[in-house]
Amino acid sequence: MSSCRLFVKNFPKDATEKKIKEFFSAKGTVTDVSLKFTVEGKFRRFGFIGFASDAEAAEAQSYFDKTFMGASRLHVELSRDVSEKPRPWSKYSEGSTAYVKAHPEVAAAQRREIEQKRKEELLKKRLERKKRDFLKDVFGVLPDDEEFKEFLAVNQSEKLLWTNDEAAQPKETAAALQDEAALAEDSGVEIDPSPGKRLPKVIFPHVVVVRNLSFKWKRRDIKEFFKGLSVCSIRKCLKHGVKGVAYVAFKNAEDLAKALEKDKCFMERRRVHVIEHRERSPQTGEKCASRKFSDNEIAPDVIADTGRLFIRNLPYSTTEAELEELLKPFGPLAELHLSIDSITKQPKGFAFATFVFPEHAAKAYQALDYSTFHGRLMHVIPGLAKPQEDPLLSNPGCSSFKAEKAAKTKALASSVHSWNSLFLGPNAVADVMVGQYGVEKTKLLGTETGESVAVRMALGETQIVNETREFLEQRGVDLSVFKQSATQRSKTILLVKNLPAGTQEKTLWDLFGGKSPQTLRRVVLPPSGVTGLVEFCEPQEARSAFKRFAYTMFQDRPLYLEWAPVNVFSRDPSEQESTRPTDPGGTDEHDEPTKDQGENDPLDGPQQQDSSAGAMESDVMVEEGATLFVKNINFSTTSDGLKQHFASCRPVQAMVATKIDIRQPGKTLSMGYGFVQFSSASDAMAALKTLQHSKLDSHTLELKMSRREVQVAGVVPRKEQKLGKASTKILVRNVPFQATRKELQELFAVFGKLKTVRLPKKMFGGDTGSHRGFAFAEFMTKSDAKRAFDALCQSTHLYGRRLVLEWAAEEDGDTEALRRKTAEQFIEGTSSKRLKKADLMNTLEGNVSH
């Protein structure tokens, strides 16, 4: 038996909750101390102690059992579940012998009940004997004859018409028929008795509702539970999705009062609730809906409509993740809210949980009510529907259509989007460049110099994006998580987009932190000030800010909010990052323009870098045949572990092949093989000879030469893009049709000396002479080509279309190869295919001749 609560007896008379908590805290985290007192307030010297886990409770039980607290020897044992009620033994517990001795009136009532039951049994046997003798004397047959029973059942006047086939069933009494009629009246289903006599409408003024019953309860169980009381009707609740509820009627108010005393007693190892049933008018229902939660006001059938639960008496150390783990086995959650104190940031001990399907909420209610969670007995109450905000009140001055549309847009704001996080609009690019270089926008967008404005804006966007990426990486932002598909979203980090150019970090601190900046953990805003990251300390505060600021107007534009992916930050915030800036007019160290930026003319685009800088880059060009294929890798081995295993042979990089885990979005699973890349083929051959059949994580590795190259990314990107092998030639896709060869040449000439720029044109169709939407840019050196590729492949837009860059194969730029590929699409049976067929025939003829 495992439990996180202890039952402790023989406490000292002067023991208090504080002393007991300090005494038992030596062996774990005490979450609850519950001492028991009599009605008069006398301490009964026993109680229950709750711990955070079962292991701590078991350790405390073995340590404190039969030890002394003061002069009293304690008896400590693991607490039973509330449904496992033991036999009562105390004089304070009803049902024990000591209780009967202390209450003589109870013993007298029990004797009267036993005597009455004995008389009823004797009377019943006497009537049965007389009936048998009468049937035998008059008809000369035994009453046990099956055919005679069927004859009596068919000719019985007080029997329902459709029960002729149920001759073996016992005879229906008038009381049972009344019960069925009352049930029909309650459920809305009409049940007609025999046409000979229709029963009058029966109204029971004294009715109680019994809840939390077993789904398979019987009428005899209810009668046994209310033994000694005058039960005159037992009805089921036939509302769809509601089970475990019964309506019990009594003859008088005295029996009703005694029945209400059985509230929270146990029936078949379940704690049941007995509440007086009262008919409510629509006005009364509206009043109850506006009041606070109360056990007697909210019925379990509310769960079938709302699917919402109110959970209280939670430990103050509970987190949302622990509560979500507790509730998820019952079904998917639509919303989970754990209330916290706005000052101390500690949970208040209650939460709200909304399930996607109400039947899952009903299962959770039946299973978790009065169950143990981290040492405390949870109390689960059916929750009322979440109040809906009036769109007209939240959007004053708008028409009903606009208000409803705004409310709908805000409601859908929490859905996961896959937008380009580094996208910058043309107006934002122009604003950033104007503020950075101190020129007028008319001059920036002018054509006096003869240069293309589209190229100028594309180069400006490229420079801003590269500066933003460098800044975010310095602040510990992992940009690779934005490229992962089906990634899990964070609950505390918001991605704030569509900010005005030049927005300062202090503005975001004031906007999302308000008067309590301690709610924010960090704010990261790049120099451009267009897109930023805001991290909150608690998920509840992040959700509240999301609902409050999504699609609200900030200065002259709406704010676009999105939940950032998990693990977007690779490190904890530094002291400077977690502190709100104090100088309203100052700039951060990253906002100060450098001398080169001040002297550089924005009309000339970014300064051309020296080609020797490309040779100092970290990416090393590897030879062909320098990659090893590794099989039989342990599923727990990582890429770093694989690279460390080959460290003696100087590997360039290593990767374990992975796939997306369908059950856990955002995570990957190893596929049991991988690749190790070296700088030269000789190093790869040496590693093959040295480490063949070596062991890594208890697995023997099998090595083979591979023709593939290792990809740096260990996960599948959002859109699989074939980049090809690095060379001097770049293939540019998605080129806008209004772009010219001169504009492309101006765009790529910034990064190095160009050899040629080709823009293939259409040969057929109505718009003959326009290009085909792709181009080739060839540089003189590989370093210049790689510098241009790295700069423009991130997020560069030309005439509003994003340029997609790939490394071009050698034959892609060859005119003869392009002509040959085009001809193969129109001519059936190419020369290459005929040549392969001829080789096959010659091979077969050679085999036959031999």
PDB file of C-alpha atoms in Angstrom, residues 621-800:
ATOM      1  CA  MET A 621      35.630  22.642 -47.497  1.00  0.00           C
ATOM      2  CA  VAL A 622      36.042  18.863 -47.321  1.00  0.00           C
ATOM      3  CA  GLU A 623      37.232  16.434 -49.948  1.00  0.00           C
ATOM      4  CA  GLU A 624      35.105  13.810 -51.617  1.00  0.00           C
ATOM      5  CA  GLY A 625      35.196  10.366 -49.986  1.00  0.00           C
ATOM      6  CA  ALA A 626      35.903  11.859 -46.548  1.00  0.00           C
ATOM      7  CA  THR A 627      32.670  10.704 -44.916  1.00  0.00           C
ATOM      8  CA  LEU A 628      32.089   7.476 -42.955  1.00  0.00           C
ATOM      9  CA  PHE A 629      28.751   5.715 -42.575  1.00  0.00           C
ATOM     10  CA  VAL A 630      28.325   4.351 -39.015  1.00  0.00           C
ATOM     11  CA  LYS A 631      25.841   1.549 -38.240  1.00  0.00           C
ATOM     12  CA  ASN A 632      24.557  -0.079 -35.021  1.00  0.00           C
ATOM     13  CA  ILE A 633      24.616   3.125 -32.948  1.00  0.00           C
ATOM     14  CA  ASN A 634      22.952   2.996 -29.545  1.00  0.00           C
ATOM     15  CA  PHE A 635      19.640   4.892 -29.543  1.00  0.00           C
ATOM     16  CA  SER A 636      20.843   6.918 -26.537  1.00  0.00           C
ATOM     17  CA  THR A 637      24.047   8.071 -28.289  1.00  0.00           C
ATOM     18  CA  THR A 638      24.091  11.740 -29.303  1.00  0.00           C
ATOM     19  CA  SER A 639      25.956  13.517 -32.108  1.00  0.00           C
ATOM     20  CA  ASP A 640      28.393  14.996 -29.582  1.00  0.00           C
ATOM     21  CA  GLY A 641      29.096  11.542 -28.161  1.00  0.00           C
ATOM     22  CA  LEU A 642      29.706  10.151 -31.633  1.00  0.00           C
ATOM     23  CA  LYS A 643      32.114  12.986 -32.457  1.00  0.00           C
ATOM     24  CA  GLN A 644      33.940  12.482 -29.147  1.00  0.00           C
ATOM     25  CA  HIS A 645      34.395   8.772 -29.999  1.00  0.00           C
ATOM     26  CA  PHE A 646      36.186   9.737 -33.248  1.00  0.00           C
ATOM     27  CA  ALA A 647      38.153  12.600 -31.636  1.00  0.00           C
ATOM     28  CA  SER A 648      41.500  10.850 -32.080  1.00  0.00           C
ATOM     29  CA  CYS A 649      41.065  10.948 -35.890  1.00  0.00           C
ATOM     30  CA  ARG A 650      40.267  14.694 -36.080  1.00  0.00           C
ATOM     31  CA  PRO A 651      36.656  14.658 -37.374  1.00  0.00           C
ATOM     32  CA  VAL A 652      35.128  17.839 -38.765  1.00  0.00           C
ATOM     33  CA  GLN A 653      31.571  17.035 -37.689  1.00  0.00           C
ATOM     34  CA  ALA A 654      29.406  14.056 -36.772  1.00  0.00           C
ATOM     35  CA  MET A 655      25.670  13.512 -36.844  1.00  0.00           C
ATOM     36  CA  VAL A 656      23.324  10.785 -35.630  1.00  0.00           C
ATOM     37  CA  ALA A 657      20.371  10.359 -37.996  1.00  0.00           C
ATOM     38  CA  THR A 658      17.085  11.274 -36.285  1.00  0.00           C
ATOM     39  CA  LYS A 659      13.394  11.445 -37.077  1.00  0.00           C
ATOM     40  CA  ILE A 660      10.537  13.422 -35.575  1.00  0.00           C
ATOM     41  CA  ASP A 661       8.849  11.824 -32.571  1.00  0.00           C
ATOM     42  CA  ILE A 662       5.147  11.724 -33.452  1.00  0.00           C
ATOM     43  CA  ARG A 663       4.073  11.186 -29.839  1.00  0.00           C
ATOM     44  CA  GLN A 664       6.142  14.108 -28.539  1.00  0.00           C
ATOM     45  CA  PRO A 665       6.153  16.975 -31.088  1.00  0.00           C
ATOM     46  CA  GLY A 666       9.331  19.002 -31.082  1.00  0.00           C
ATOM     47  CA  LYS A 667      11.523  16.047 -30.024  1.00  0.00           C
ATOM     48  CA  THR A 668      13.455  13.562 -32.144  1.00  0.00           C
ATOM     49  CA  LEU A 669      14.286   9.856 -32.044  1.00  0.00           C
ATOM     50  CA  SER A 670      17.562   8.248 -33.072  1.00  0.00           C
ATOM     51  CA  MET A 671      17.455   5.928 -36.106  1.00  0.00           C
ATOM     52  CA  GLY A 672      20.489   3.835 -35.066  1.00  0.00           C
ATOM     53  CA  TYR A 673      22.953   5.097 -37.686  1.00  0.00           C
ATOM     54  CA  GLY A 674      24.917   8.229 -38.488  1.00  0.00           C
ATOM     55  CA  PHE A 675      27.721   9.900 -40.442  1.00  0.00           C
ATOM     56  CA  VAL A 676      31.159  11.229 -39.507  1.00  0.00           C
ATOM     57  CA  GLN A 677      32.873  13.727 -41.816  1.00  0.00           C
ATOM     58  CA  PHE A 678      36.619  14.391 -41.976  1.00  0.00           C
ATOM     59  CA  SER A 679      38.632  17.108 -43.671  1.00  0.00           C
ATOM     60  CA  SER A 680      40.434  14.645 -45.951  1.00  0.00           C
ATOM     61  CA  ALA A 681      39.926  11.165 -47.350  1.00  0.00           C
ATOM     62  CA  SER A 682      43.138   9.937 -45.683  1.00  0.00           C
ATOM     63  CA  ASP A 683      41.759  10.824 -42.214  1.00  0.00           C
ATOM     64  CA  ALA A 684      38.521   8.979 -43.012  1.00  0.00           C
ATOM     65  CA  MET A 685      40.458   5.877 -44.141  1.00  0.00           C
ATOM     66  CA  ALA A 686      42.593   5.963 -40.990  1.00  0.00           C
ATOM     67  CA  ALA A 687      39.475   6.167 -38.817  1.00  0.00           C
ATOM     68  CA  LEU A 688      37.944   3.251 -40.753  1.00  0.00           C
ATOM     69  CA  LYS A 689      40.965   1.048 -40.027  1.00  0.00           C
ATOM     70  CA  THR A 690      41.439   2.160 -36.412  1.00  0.00           C
ATOM     71  CA  LEU A 691      37.878   2.259 -35.060  1.00  0.00           C
ATOM     72  CA  GLN A 692      36.235  -0.529 -37.053  1.00  0.00           C
ATOM     73  CA  HIS A 693      34.199  -2.759 -34.639  1.00  0.00           C
ATOM     74  CA  SER A 694      34.963  -0.433 -31.718  1.00  0.00           C
ATOM     75  CA  LYS A 695      32.397  -0.106 -28.927  1.00  0.00           C
ATOM     76  CA  LEU A 696      30.375   3.018 -28.113  1.00  0.00           C
ATOM     77  CA  ASP A 697      27.746   2.896 -25.353  1.00  0.00           C
ATOM     78  CA  SER A 698      27.940  -0.953 -25.301  1.00  0.00           C
ATOM     79  CA  HIS A 699      27.281  -1.200 -29.065  1.00  0.00           C
ATOM     80  CA  THR A 700      29.800  -2.474 -31.635  1.00  0.00           C
ATOM     81  CA  LEU A 701      30.084   0.041 -34.479  1.00  0.00           C
ATOM     82  CA  GLU A 702      30.225  -0.960 -38.147  1.00  0.00           C
ATOM     83  CA  LEU A 703      31.992   1.554 -40.417  1.00  0.00           C
ATOM     84  CA  LYS A 704      31.739   1.976 -44.196  1.00  0.00           C
ATOM     85  CA  MET A 705      32.773   4.639 -46.669  1.00  0.00           C
ATOM     86  CA  SER A 706      29.923   6.953 -47.633  1.00  0.00           C
ATOM     87  CA  ARG A 707      29.359   9.285 -50.575  1.00  0.00           C
ATOM     88  CA  ARG A 708      27.007  11.494 -48.610  1.00  0.00           C
ATOM     89  CA  GLU A 709      27.947  14.611 -46.688  1.00  0.00           C
ATOM     90  CA  VAL A 710      26.899  15.352 -43.133  1.00  0.00           C
ATOM     91  CA  GLN A 711      24.190  17.980 -42.740  1.00  0.00           C
ATOM     92  CA  VAL A 712      24.679  20.367 -39.891  1.00  0.00           C
ATOM     93  CA  ALA A 713      21.005  20.396 -38.891  1.00  0.00           C
ATOM     94  CA  GLY A 714      20.080  17.406 -36.778  1.00  0.00           C
ATOM     95  CA  VAL A 715      16.347  17.861 -37.250  1.00  0.00           C
ATOM     96  CA  VAL A 716      14.101  18.081 -40.273  1.00  0.00           C
ATOM     97  CA  PRO A 717      13.438  21.729 -41.275  1.00  0.00           C
ATOM     98  CA  ARG A 718       9.975  23.077 -41.911  1.00  0.00           C
ATOM     99  CA  LYS A 719      10.461  22.690 -45.675  1.00  0.00           C
ATOM    100  CA  GLU A 720      13.140  20.312 -46.828  1.00  0.00           C
ATOM    101  CA  GLN A 721      15.410  22.295 -49.129  1.00  0.00           C
ATOM    102  CA  LYS A 722      18.113  20.676 -51.265  1.00  0.00           C
ATOM    103  CA  LEU A 723      21.016  23.115 -51.002  1.00  0.00           C
ATOM    104  CA  GLY A 724      23.442  21.029 -53.028  1.00  0.00           C
ATOM    105  CA  LYS A 725      27.230  21.117 -52.846  1.00  0.00           C
ATOM    106  CA  ALA A 726      29.064  24.404 -52.293  1.00  0.00           C
ATOM    107  CA  SER A 727      30.588  25.826 -55.474  1.00  0.00           C
ATOM    108  CA  THR A 728      31.106  29.170 -57.178  1.00  0.00           C
ATOM    109  CA  LYS A 729      27.665  29.098 -58.815  1.00  0.00           C
ATOM    110  CA  ILE A 730      24.362  29.907 -57.032  1.00  0.00           C
ATOM    111  CA  LEU A 731      20.890  29.024 -58.296  1.00  0.00           C
ATOM    112  CA  VAL A 732      18.342  31.723 -57.377  1.00  0.00           C
ATOM    113  CA  ARG A 733      14.672  30.684 -57.413  1.00  0.00           C
ATOM    114  CA  ASN A 734      11.443  32.699 -56.971  1.00  0.00           C
ATOM    115  CA  VAL A 735      12.847  35.696 -58.844  1.00  0.00           C
ATOM    116  CA  PRO A 736      10.069  38.278 -59.453  1.00  0.00           C
ATOM    117  CA  PHE A 737       9.177  38.666 -63.101  1.00  0.00           C
ATOM    118  CA  GLN A 738       9.687  42.446 -63.046  1.00  0.00           C
ATOM    119  CA  ALA A 739      13.326  42.000 -61.922  1.00  0.00           C
ATOM    120  CA  THR A 740      16.053  42.504 -64.524  1.00  0.00           C
ATOM    121  CA  ARG A 741      19.519  41.045 -65.003  1.00  0.00           C
ATOM    122  CA  LYS A 742      21.063  44.409 -64.060  1.00  0.00           C
ATOM    123  CA  GLU A 743      19.242  44.435 -60.699  1.00  0.00           C
ATOM    124  CA  LEU A 744      20.422  40.919 -59.883  1.00  0.00           C
ATOM    125  CA  GLN A 745      23.953  41.906 -60.824  1.00  0.00           C
ATOM    126  CA  GLU A 746      23.777  44.925 -58.494  1.00  0.00           C
ATOM    127  CA  LEU A 747      22.433  42.713 -55.686  1.00  0.00           C
ATOM    128  CA  PHE A 748      25.185  40.078 -55.874  1.00  0.00           C
ATOM    129  CA  ALA A 749      28.079  42.388 -56.778  1.00  0.00           C
ATOM    130  CA  VAL A 750      28.148  43.702 -53.191  1.00  0.00           C
ATOM    131  CA  PHE A 751      29.555  40.403 -51.893  1.00  0.00           C
ATOM    132  CA  GLY A 752      32.365  39.804 -54.383  1.00  0.00           C
ATOM    133  CA  LYS A 753      33.554  39.840 -57.979  1.00  0.00           C
ATOM    134  CA  LEU A 754      31.031  38.269 -60.330  1.00  0.00           C
ATOM    135  CA  LYS A 755      31.929  36.121 -63.286  1.00  0.00           C
ATOM    136  CA  THR A 756      28.477  36.061 -64.875  1.00  0.00           C
ATOM    137  CA  VAL A 757      24.770  36.475 -64.076  1.00  0.00           C
ATOM    138  CA  ARG A 758      22.301  34.551 -66.242  1.00  0.00           C
ATOM    139  CA  LEU A 759      18.523  35.020 -66.324  1.00  0.00           C
ATOM    140  CA  PRO A 760      17.039  32.335 -68.665  1.00  0.00           C
ATOM    141  CA  LYS A 761      14.083  33.524 -70.751  1.00  0.00           C
ATOM    142  CA  LYS A 762      11.016  31.788 -72.081  1.00  0.00           C
ATOM    143  CA  MET A 763      11.154  30.439 -75.615  1.00  0.00           C
ATOM    144  CA  PHE A 764       7.451  29.680 -76.067  1.00  0.00           C
ATOM    145  CA  GLY A 765       4.074  31.073 -74.954  1.00  0.00           C
ATOM    146  CA  GLY A 766       2.313  34.381 -75.167  1.00  0.00           C
ATOM    147  CA  ASP A 767       4.839  36.297 -73.039  1.00  0.00           C
ATOM    148  CA  THR A 768       7.906  35.316 -75.044  1.00  0.00           C
ATOM    149  CA  GLY A 769      10.971  37.217 -73.917  1.00  0.00           C
ATOM    150  CA  SER A 770      10.213  37.340 -70.157  1.00  0.00           C
ATOM    151  CA  HIS A 771      12.441  35.312 -67.854  1.00  0.00           C
ATOM    152  CA  ARG A 772      11.446  31.969 -66.294  1.00  0.00           C
ATOM    153  CA  GLY A 773      11.559  32.945 -62.611  1.00  0.00           C
ATOM    154  CA  PHE A 774      15.076  31.705 -61.751  1.00  0.00           C
ATOM    155  CA  ALA A 775      18.640  32.862 -62.330  1.00  0.00           C
ATOM    156  CA  PHE A 776      22.301  31.827 -61.983  1.00  0.00           C
ATOM    157  CA  ALA A 777      24.999  33.925 -60.303  1.00  0.00           C
ATOM    158  CA  GLU A 778      28.602  32.738 -60.678  1.00  0.00           C
ATOM    159  CA  PHE A 779      31.463  34.258 -58.638  1.00  0.00           C
ATOM    160  CA  MET A 780      35.168  34.173 -59.260  1.00  0.00           C
ATOM    161  CA  THR A 781      35.952  32.438 -55.911  1.00  0.00           C
ATOM    162  CA  LYS A 782      34.118  30.035 -53.624  1.00  0.00           C
ATOM    163  CA  SER A 783      34.596  32.312 -50.621  1.00  0.00           C
ATOM    164  CA  ASP A 784      32.714  35.169 -52.318  1.00  0.00           C
ATOM    165  CA  ALA A 785      29.934  32.792 -53.381  1.00  0.00           C
ATOM    166  CA  LYS A 786      29.609  31.405 -49.870  1.00  0.00           C
ATOM    167  CA  ARG A 787      29.518  34.890 -48.333  1.00  0.00           C
ATOM    168  CA  ALA A 788      26.693  35.915 -50.694  1.00  0.00           C
ATOM    169  CA  PHE A 789      24.836  32.666 -50.077  1.00  0.00           C
ATOM    170  CA  ASP A 790      24.993  32.989 -46.268  1.00  0.00           C
ATOM    171  CA  ALA A 791      23.847  36.620 -46.368  1.00  0.00           C
ATOM    172  CA  LEU A 792      20.973  36.323 -48.830  1.00  0.00           C
ATOM    173  CA  CYS A 793      19.512  32.919 -47.938  1.00  0.00           C
ATOM    174  CA  GLN A 794      18.040  34.037 -44.589  1.00  0.00           C
ATOM    175  CA  SER A 795      15.261  36.493 -45.450  1.00  0.00           C
ATOM    176  CA  THR A 796      15.910  38.666 -48.502  1.00  0.00           C
ATOM    177  CA  HIS A 797      12.924  39.967 -50.478  1.00  0.00           C
ATOM    178  CA  LEU A 798      13.069  41.507 -53.953  1.00  0.00           C
ATOM    179  CA  TYR A 799       9.898  43.234 -55.100  1.00  0.00           C
ATOM    180  CA  GLY A 800       8.080  41.562 -52.200  1.00  0.00           C
TER     181      GLY A 800
END
